[in-house]
Amino acid sequence: MAQGGKRACTGTGPIQGGGWRVGPGAGPRMVPPRSWRLLSGSQTPLLFVCLSVPSLPAESSPGTMAAAGRDRVAHLLRQLQRAACQCPTHSHTYSQAPGLPASEKTTDYAFEMAVSNIRYGAGVTKEVGMDLQNMGAKNVCLMTDKNLSQLPPVEVVMNSLIKNGINFKVYNNVRVEPTDTSFMEAIEFAKRGAFDAFVAVGGGSTIDTCKAANLYASSPDADFLDYVNAPIGKGKPVTVTLKPLIAVPTTAGTGSETTGVAIFDYECLKVKTGIASRVIKPTLGIIDPLHTLHMPPRVVANSGFDVLCHALESYTALPYHMRSPCPLNPINRPAYQGSNPISDVWSLHALQIVAKYLKRAVKNPDDLEARSNMHLASAFAGIGFGNAGVHLCHGMSYPISGLVKTYKAKDYNVDHSLVPHGLSVVLTSPAVFTFTAQMFPERHLETAKILGADTRTAKIKDAGLILADTLRKFLFDLNVDDGLAAIGYSKADIPALVKGTLPQERVTKLAPRPQSEEELSALFEASMKLY
């Protein structure tokens, strides 16, 4: 450093060689590699910017000079910390690395990506028998529902199993929108069968049911609520080893073939909840776009709305480094961790596909390009939300589905009242994103633009209203029911809907804006009518 405290240097150094620091002499010198690691807390090089610090008088003693040098280094690091990039991708300044006092940081400092292996291609389902043969499977459980068991996707799977000499048993009693009772029936079948592999052919209901059957058959002494999300269940981490599970999705919505989540209706409370653990994700997801040609138009639409909200919610969720608590052990880090730089990529790409292809896929059953792309979008969004999580649209949707009265959705061949999951999610989306846009409005405006809004002259403070209006137009074009009132709810039902939302802390706490019971009530009221 120059005499008189003039501006010094900038410098970088690789971890092998050390980095620059300022000494009490005439210029910079190197910090040893060990100190480099201690200073950076990272395995990547840092940029050291040396700031102006008054130099010592020439007559200072060596001890005084050494102490002053240390003070300068500390001062430099404080300056660097204040000036560091604060974005989630680059900043280390908000991170609590292991070993730092818990009092300094209570939010998480890391995120983890987990996803199933994915295979995509028209006709690829015929390979499932070879996969099981390669795994050495001897006794396989094939799960589906009654309707699908009569359709080509299941026929293709069964033919492949027979051709490759795989012994299997069929369970076709999966319930569309499963309950704890239907889960337990499938679990009992799996326990009795002593299977060494599972295949799920169907939508999210089938794949989620198969995940639960695999989990509890692999952990036969567990109580059902042991693995169910808190506060409804005990939310224990899964430590057992599960059998291989191959998922063959036949709808383009849930992305369940990529995630470690299984959702069901908990009947005694009339709310949806679920099991969330990376351990239960399928071993392999076989995405065969030919299967989507069998979906009726309203199934395509409602499945697509699930993809839409998966993408929107995961991209606008609380950032991972703002989520609390910070786990003391990585096994306790939840599957839903908050928005993060990797999930963002998948979520935004899924949203772009939805904007381009969903209307085409609904309006033309023979549009293989549109339906194939929506099948991919479902998986892309699954990778995004399966690691980032969802928030209020999903949290509020669970009582909407669970408290259904007499509504039966068109194109769903079921013998019970049903609000399809994607529909229950999307009906609150205009109100939800108007509410959440106070936080991270830039992200809300960005998603509105992807969905077709002209944002060239938009004001950032209007991001929520712009996204809400864009969603209303999107839903109107797809002939969606006019709000909660159109599916049988009234203002008198709002207290029960709020009560059913409150236990959904696993997702509602990922909303970028906290919400009170009064605010939840207002959101449900605003969702009674859309147009």
XYZ file of C-alpha atoms in Angstrom:
531
model
C 0.000 0.000 0.000
C 1.320 3.437 -0.890
C 2.514 5.786 1.838
C -0.231 8.103 3.036
C -3.110 5.702 2.514
C -3.585 6.083 -1.247
C -5.731 3.574 -3.180
C -4.185 0.123 -3.227
C -4.868 -2.831 -5.503
C -7.438 -5.317 -6.655
C -6.565 -8.958 -7.124
C -7.816 -12.499 -7.447
C -6.180 -15.783 -6.609
C -7.124 -19.436 -7.175
C -7.603 -21.561 -4.126
C -4.430 -23.507 -4.839
C -2.229 -20.422 -4.743
C -3.911 -18.219 -2.174
C -5.362 -14.714 -2.460
C -4.196 -11.167 -2.136
C -4.182 -9.256 1.134
C -2.825 -5.911 2.261
C 0.292 -5.908 4.423
C 1.914 -3.120 6.375
C 4.627 -2.678 3.769
C 4.633 -1.057 0.381
C 2.122 -3.273 -1.427
C -0.052 -6.375 -1.469
C 1.139 -9.836 -0.593
C -0.335 -13.309 -0.702
C -2.552 -14.983 1.895
C -1.611 -18.676 2.281
C -4.119 -21.146 0.832
C -5.280 -22.323 4.272
C -6.191 -18.776 5.225
C -7.900 -18.422 1.871
C -10.320 -21.180 2.742
C -10.987 -19.768 6.179
C -11.685 -16.347 4.761
C -13.849 -17.345 1.814
C -15.837 -20.251 3.234
C -16.014 -21.436 -0.358
C -14.165 -23.553 -2.890
C -14.378 -20.793 -5.511
C -12.075 -17.798 -5.973
C -13.101 -14.464 -4.453
C -12.393 -10.987 -5.720
C -10.556 -8.959 -3.090
C -10.972 -5.212 -3.434
C -8.406 -3.394 -1.333
C -9.777 -0.182 0.081
C -7.944 2.919 1.250
C -6.599 2.493 4.784
C -4.117 4.911 6.390
C -0.609 3.437 6.493
C 1.451 3.119 9.658
C 4.168 5.552 10.616
C 7.654 4.299 9.690
C 8.755 4.202 13.330
C 6.034 1.724 14.408
C 7.230 -1.433 16.144
C 6.958 -4.839 14.408
C 4.317 -5.965 16.941
C 2.234 -2.867 16.375
C 2.571 -3.301 12.635
C 1.404 -6.933 12.760
C -1.634 -6.040 14.891
C -2.507 -3.200 12.575
C -2.202 -5.538 9.602
C -4.688 -7.941 11.155
C -7.064 -5.061 11.839
C -6.829 -4.010 8.220
C -7.652 -7.504 6.987
C -10.699 -7.619 9.272
C -11.748 -4.189 8.044
C -11.352 -5.323 4.445
C -13.510 -8.390 4.986
C -16.250 -6.281 6.574
C -16.175 -3.947 3.588
C -16.326 -6.875 1.171
C -19.259 -8.388 3.007
C -21.213 -5.137 2.754
C -20.422 -4.796 -0.935
C -20.986 -8.431 -1.949
C -23.627 -9.456 -4.467
C -26.845 -10.276 -2.599
C -28.484 -12.499 -5.219
C -29.147 -16.120 -4.213
C -26.777 -17.437 -6.875
C -23.632 -15.607 -5.797
C -23.961 -14.214 -2.311
C -22.443 -15.896 0.703
C -23.213 -13.000 3.015
C -26.608 -14.272 4.180
C -25.564 -17.898 4.466
C -25.038 -19.681 7.703
C -22.310 -22.200 7.079
C -22.134 -25.160 9.446
C -20.307 -24.249 12.597
C -21.429 -20.636 12.859
C -23.381 -19.737 16.006
C -27.089 -20.402 15.554
C -27.861 -16.997 17.035
C -26.327 -15.332 13.972
C -28.661 -16.951 11.435
C -31.897 -18.917 11.826
C -32.805 -19.312 8.150
C -31.411 -21.964 5.836
C -28.220 -21.460 3.849
C -28.480 -24.300 1.312
C -30.860 -26.111 -0.990
C -30.777 -29.614 -2.401
C -32.031 -30.872 -5.760
C -33.599 -34.319 -5.957
C -35.392 -35.722 -9.002
C -36.263 -39.079 -10.471
C -34.562 -40.394 -13.568
C -36.689 -39.432 -16.561
C -37.091 -41.178 -19.911
C -39.104 -39.490 -22.648
C -40.288 -40.650 -26.051
C -43.350 -41.717 -28.020
C -43.848 -45.444 -27.427
C -41.198 -45.697 -24.705
C -43.635 -47.482 -22.358
C -42.848 -50.773 -24.064
C -39.427 -50.709 -22.379
C -40.798 -51.025 -18.830
C -40.572 -54.826 -18.810
C -36.894 -54.663 -19.798
C -36.253 -52.156 -17.022
C -37.719 -54.482 -14.426
C -35.757 -57.394 -15.857
C -32.573 -55.298 -15.621
C -33.420 -54.565 -11.979
C -33.780 -58.267 -11.272
C -37.436 -57.838 -10.230
C -39.238 -61.120 -9.599
C -42.563 -60.040 -8.099
C -44.036 -56.722 -9.278
C -47.065 -54.718 -8.162
C -48.828 -52.893 -11.018
C -51.074 -50.103 -9.710
C -53.739 -48.241 -11.698
C -57.405 -47.213 -11.459
C -60.491 -48.993 -12.757
C -61.042 -46.735 -15.759
C -57.448 -46.773 -16.927
C -57.117 -50.520 -16.448
C -59.271 -50.919 -19.589
C -57.273 -48.446 -21.697
C -54.168 -48.821 -23.930
C -51.539 -47.412 -21.500
C -52.079 -50.284 -19.039
C -52.341 -52.791 -21.864
C -48.946 -51.688 -23.210
C -47.361 -52.066 -19.756
C -48.861 -55.501 -19.166
C -47.756 -56.740 -22.586
C -44.214 -55.544 -21.850
C -44.166 -57.313 -18.486
C -45.455 -60.561 -20.006
C -43.017 -60.390 -22.928
C -40.085 -60.007 -20.541
C -41.203 -62.772 -18.183
C -42.039 -60.502 -15.228
C -44.387 -61.952 -12.621
C -46.892 -59.284 -11.519
C -50.165 -58.639 -9.748
C -52.571 -55.820 -10.610
C -54.121 -53.435 -8.079
C -56.751 -51.382 -9.910
C -58.647 -49.924 -6.966
C -56.841 -46.577 -6.846
C -59.219 -43.749 -6.033
C -59.114 -40.565 -8.105
C -58.249 -37.923 -5.479
C -57.156 -40.556 -2.917
C -58.029 -40.572 0.769
C -56.264 -41.975 3.806
C -58.652 -44.940 3.555
C -57.810 -45.620 -0.099
C -54.104 -45.240 0.686
C -54.349 -47.802 3.482
C -56.194 -50.282 1.256
C -53.361 -50.067 -1.281
C -50.794 -50.337 1.509
C -52.377 -53.552 2.779
C -52.305 -55.017 -0.735
C -48.624 -54.134 -1.026
C -47.781 -55.630 2.376
C -49.543 -58.902 1.565
C -47.870 -59.148 -1.831
C -44.273 -58.813 -0.589
C -43.347 -57.149 -3.881
C -39.789 -56.323 -4.878
C -40.755 -53.556 -7.348
C -43.716 -51.308 -8.186
C -45.141 -49.846 -11.401
C -47.710 -47.016 -11.297
C -49.702 -46.298 -14.476
C -52.001 -43.295 -14.285
C -52.254 -39.738 -13.099
C -51.044 -38.207 -9.872
C -53.596 -40.138 -7.812
C -52.181 -43.487 -8.950
C -48.530 -42.498 -8.648
C -49.045 -40.970 -5.191
C -50.941 -44.057 -4.004
C -48.112 -46.267 -5.230
C -45.520 -44.126 -3.428
C -47.433 -44.562 -0.166
C -47.858 -48.317 -0.720
C -44.129 -48.696 -1.350
C -43.223 -46.607 1.704
C -45.375 -48.400 4.256
C -44.745 -51.859 2.824
C -41.035 -51.089 3.271
C -41.673 -49.841 6.816
C -44.295 -52.331 8.045
C -44.130 -51.339 11.705
C -44.741 -47.622 11.057
C -47.986 -46.004 12.119
C -49.750 -44.314 9.194
C -49.352 -40.824 10.683
C -45.615 -41.285 11.300
C -44.682 -39.981 7.852
C -47.660 -37.674 7.241
C -46.777 -33.978 7.173
C -46.966 -32.066 10.440
C -49.054 -30.697 12.078
C -51.607 -33.336 10.987
C -49.064 -36.161 11.211
C -45.722 -36.607 12.911
C -43.619 -35.739 9.852
C -40.840 -38.192 10.710
C -37.927 -38.434 8.259
C -37.909 -41.600 6.163
C -34.866 -43.724 6.955
C -35.920 -47.071 5.426
C -34.894 -48.268 1.959
C -37.766 -48.480 -0.520
C -38.249 -50.827 -3.465
C -37.788 -49.548 -7.050
C -40.834 -47.701 -8.386
C -41.410 -46.944 -12.071
C -44.030 -44.269 -12.751
C -45.819 -44.071 -16.109
C -47.864 -40.834 -16.061
C -50.938 -40.734 -18.305
C -51.909 -37.129 -17.529
C -49.959 -33.918 -18.011
C -50.348 -32.208 -14.677
C -49.075 -33.394 -11.343
C -45.457 -34.105 -12.249
C -45.676 -36.828 -9.612
C -43.255 -38.974 -11.605
C -40.483 -36.540 -10.588
C -41.322 -35.701 -6.965
C -41.114 -37.074 -3.459
C -44.642 -36.012 -2.534
C -47.855 -38.038 -2.122
C -51.124 -36.133 -1.525
C -54.386 -37.472 -0.087
C -57.622 -36.390 1.621
C -57.525 -36.895 5.375
C -61.181 -37.759 5.806
C -61.726 -37.064 9.495
C -60.563 -33.450 9.076
C -61.924 -33.049 5.535
C -58.638 -31.581 4.307
C -55.869 -32.641 1.994
C -52.422 -33.321 3.359
C -49.620 -35.593 2.293
C -46.246 -37.216 2.734
C -43.147 -35.368 1.563
C -39.739 -37.029 1.416
C -37.084 -37.320 -1.267
C -36.919 -41.033 -0.420
C -40.360 -41.796 -1.907
C -39.734 -40.303 -5.357
C -39.961 -42.818 -8.225
C -36.803 -44.518 -9.401
C -37.769 -43.833 -13.011
C -40.440 -41.764 -14.710
C -41.419 -43.006 -18.181
C -42.995 -40.101 -20.056
C -44.760 -41.410 -23.153
C -46.674 -38.633 -24.953
C -48.899 -41.168 -26.737
C -50.756 -41.671 -23.462
C -51.963 -38.060 -23.421
C -54.093 -38.677 -26.533
C -56.530 -40.594 -24.327
C -57.296 -37.596 -22.070
C -60.690 -35.857 -22.484
C -60.591 -32.045 -22.908
C -61.506 -31.065 -19.324
C -58.954 -33.494 -17.913
C -56.343 -31.867 -20.142
C -57.403 -28.406 -18.957
C -57.484 -29.184 -15.251
C -54.208 -31.097 -15.411
C -52.682 -28.151 -17.237
C -53.856 -25.741 -14.546
C -51.867 -27.772 -12.040
C -48.758 -27.310 -14.193
C -49.521 -23.588 -14.461
C -49.767 -23.126 -10.701
C -46.793 -25.387 -9.971
C -44.685 -23.098 -12.123
C -46.113 -19.812 -10.810
C -46.010 -20.762 -7.138
C -42.541 -22.276 -7.150
C -41.093 -19.254 -8.972
C -42.713 -16.779 -6.566
C -42.134 -18.833 -3.394
C -40.087 -17.548 -0.488
C -36.388 -17.855 -1.443
C -34.625 -20.835 0.113
C -32.251 -18.644 2.133
C -35.225 -16.905 3.802
C -36.928 -20.145 4.869
C -36.648 -21.224 8.484
C -35.701 -23.132 10.480
C -32.225 -24.016 9.352
C -31.977 -27.813 9.793
C -29.409 -29.126 12.238
C -29.090 -32.247 10.082
C -29.539 -32.362 6.271
C -31.994 -35.266 6.595
C -34.398 -32.731 8.089
C -34.172 -30.288 5.180
C -37.660 -30.410 3.630
C -38.381 -31.434 0.062
C -40.079 -28.046 -0.383
C -37.209 -25.626 0.287
C -38.232 -22.337 -1.340
C -37.391 -20.809 -4.692
C -33.810 -21.346 -5.799
C -31.706 -20.735 -8.919
C -32.073 -24.286 -10.270
C -35.805 -24.703 -9.696
C -36.334 -21.270 -11.253
C -35.004 -22.521 -14.591
C -37.406 -25.473 -14.721
C -40.412 -23.493 -13.483
C -40.010 -20.676 -15.989
C -39.535 -23.080 -18.893
C -42.645 -25.008 -17.858
C -44.607 -21.746 -17.755
C -43.460 -20.844 -21.267
C -44.693 -24.209 -22.561
C -48.061 -23.793 -20.821
C -48.492 -20.357 -22.374
C -47.792 -21.738 -25.849
C -49.466 -25.146 -25.835
C -52.188 -25.592 -23.170
C -55.030 -23.996 -25.138
C -54.103 -26.021 -28.203
C -53.940 -29.246 -26.175
C -57.425 -28.649 -24.744
C -59.112 -27.624 -27.976
C -57.664 -30.301 -30.288
C -57.358 -33.855 -28.911
C -55.313 -34.906 -31.959
C -52.682 -32.188 -31.551
C -49.811 -34.495 -30.614
C -47.291 -31.654 -30.601
C -49.278 -29.672 -28.035
C -50.079 -32.652 -25.843
C -46.500 -33.935 -26.006
C -45.165 -30.573 -24.925
C -47.641 -30.342 -22.044
C -46.483 -33.797 -20.935
C -42.927 -32.457 -20.808
C -44.076 -29.248 -19.091
C -45.617 -31.346 -16.336
C -42.260 -33.007 -15.677
C -40.355 -29.708 -15.917
C -42.677 -28.056 -13.407
C -42.400 -31.146 -11.222
C -38.642 -30.746 -11.025
C -39.139 -27.073 -10.180
C -41.850 -27.278 -7.534
C -40.683 -30.670 -6.256
C -37.622 -28.901 -4.860
C -38.832 -25.317 -4.401
C -42.377 -26.052 -3.249
C -45.726 -24.398 -3.835
C -47.607 -21.980 -1.593
C -51.049 -20.396 -1.241
C -52.909 -21.642 -4.337
C -52.144 -25.203 -3.281
C -52.601 -24.601 0.434
C -56.064 -23.119 -0.168
C -56.966 -25.791 -2.715
C -56.869 -28.644 -0.230
C -60.030 -27.667 1.671
C -61.714 -26.711 -1.626
C -61.271 -30.317 -2.760
C -61.810 -31.837 0.675
C -65.076 -30.028 1.482
C -66.685 -30.646 -1.932
C -70.464 -30.948 -1.748
C -72.191 -32.133 -4.911
C -69.931 -30.837 -7.690
C -68.869 -33.405 -10.280
C -66.431 -32.263 -12.907
C -67.177 -32.907 -16.560
C -65.157 -35.674 -18.282
C -64.306 -37.445 -14.995
C -65.855 -40.918 -14.779
C -66.108 -41.259 -10.994
C -68.893 -42.232 -8.608
C -68.257 -39.495 -6.037
C -68.375 -35.709 -5.883
C -65.116 -34.303 -7.185
C -63.359 -30.978 -7.634
C -60.306 -31.949 -9.713
C -57.059 -30.896 -8.093
C -55.951 -28.553 -10.881
C -59.293 -26.758 -10.848
C -59.271 -26.327 -7.071
C -55.797 -24.815 -7.327
C -56.338 -22.378 -10.174
C -59.627 -20.854 -8.955
C -57.827 -18.852 -6.255
C -54.836 -17.873 -8.399
C -55.944 -14.330 -9.393
C -56.615 -13.396 -5.756
C -53.479 -15.117 -4.466
C -51.031 -13.453 -6.840
C -52.617 -10.048 -6.310
C -51.881 -10.612 -2.612
C -48.359 -12.025 -2.889
C -47.045 -9.559 -5.480
C -46.156 -7.042 -2.760
C -43.101 -9.266 -2.324
C -40.892 -9.844 -5.364
C -43.175 -7.916 -7.777
C -40.582 -8.261 -10.539
C -41.128 -12.029 -10.605
C -44.892 -11.605 -10.749
C -44.571 -9.173 -13.652
C -42.161 -11.507 -15.449
C -44.640 -14.392 -15.276
C -47.470 -12.162 -16.487
C -45.371 -11.276 -19.531
C -44.724 -14.962 -20.266
C -48.489 -15.599 -20.138
C -49.121 -12.879 -22.718
C -49.416 -9.571 -20.859
C -48.038 -6.433 -22.485
C -45.749 -5.151 -19.736
C -43.821 -2.534 -21.727
C -45.393 0.395 -19.869
C -46.337 -1.513 -16.713
C -45.584 -0.098 -13.280
C -43.945 -2.483 -10.861
C -46.501 -1.667 -8.164
C -49.238 -3.035 -10.447
C -47.551 -6.424 -10.951
C -50.137 -8.365 -8.941
C -53.136 -6.827 -10.696
C -51.550 -7.375 -14.114
C -50.836 -11.050 -13.385
C -54.349 -11.535 -11.956
C -56.003 -10.018 -15.042
C -53.786 -12.124 -17.305
C -54.818 -15.274 -15.443
C -58.519 -14.381 -15.615
C -58.319 -13.962 -19.378
C -56.412 -17.249 -19.689
C -59.044 -19.097 -17.647
C -61.961 -17.439 -19.435
C -60.566 -18.535 -22.795
C -60.519 -22.114 -21.472
C -64.105 -21.966 -20.201
C -63.260 -22.388 -16.522
C -66.041 -22.251 -13.909
C -66.673 -18.727 -12.640
C -65.047 -19.016 -9.235
C -65.800 -20.956 -6.068
C -69.495 -20.056 -6.209
C -69.794 -21.971 -9.478
C -68.590 -25.191 -7.856
C -70.968 -24.986 -4.891
C -69.391 -22.698 -2.282
C -70.765 -19.531 -0.695
C -69.529 -16.926 1.784
C -70.990 -19.071 4.558
C -68.374 -21.717 3.756
C -65.398 -19.380 4.146
C -64.713 -20.102 7.855
C -64.511 -23.834 7.098
C -62.272 -23.205 4.088
C -59.936 -21.069 6.207
C -59.914 -23.708 8.942
C -58.921 -26.309 6.346
C -56.092 -24.110 5.080
C -54.467 -23.438 8.451
C -52.938 -26.943 8.854
C -51.241 -26.647 5.443
C -48.158 -24.987 6.926
C -45.830 -27.110 4.791
C -46.860 -24.984 1.813
C -48.492 -21.825 3.171
C -45.289 -20.861 4.993
C -43.543 -20.782 1.622
C -45.759 -17.925 0.463
C -43.594 -14.828 0.039
C -46.061 -12.851 2.143
C -47.346 -14.142 5.510
C -51.114 -14.327 5.840
C -53.523 -13.972 8.752
C -56.849 -15.771 9.090
C -58.580 -12.534 8.100
C -56.455 -12.279 4.963
C -57.183 -15.895 4.048
C -60.887 -15.145 4.448
C -60.551 -12.180 2.110
C -58.733 -14.324 -0.466
C -61.491 -16.945 -0.437
C -64.133 -14.229 -0.720
C -62.306 -12.640 -3.660
C -62.243 -16.069 -5.348
C -66.005 -16.612 -5.223
C -66.275 -15.006 -8.671
C -63.530 -14.692 -11.282
C -65.008 -12.711 -14.137
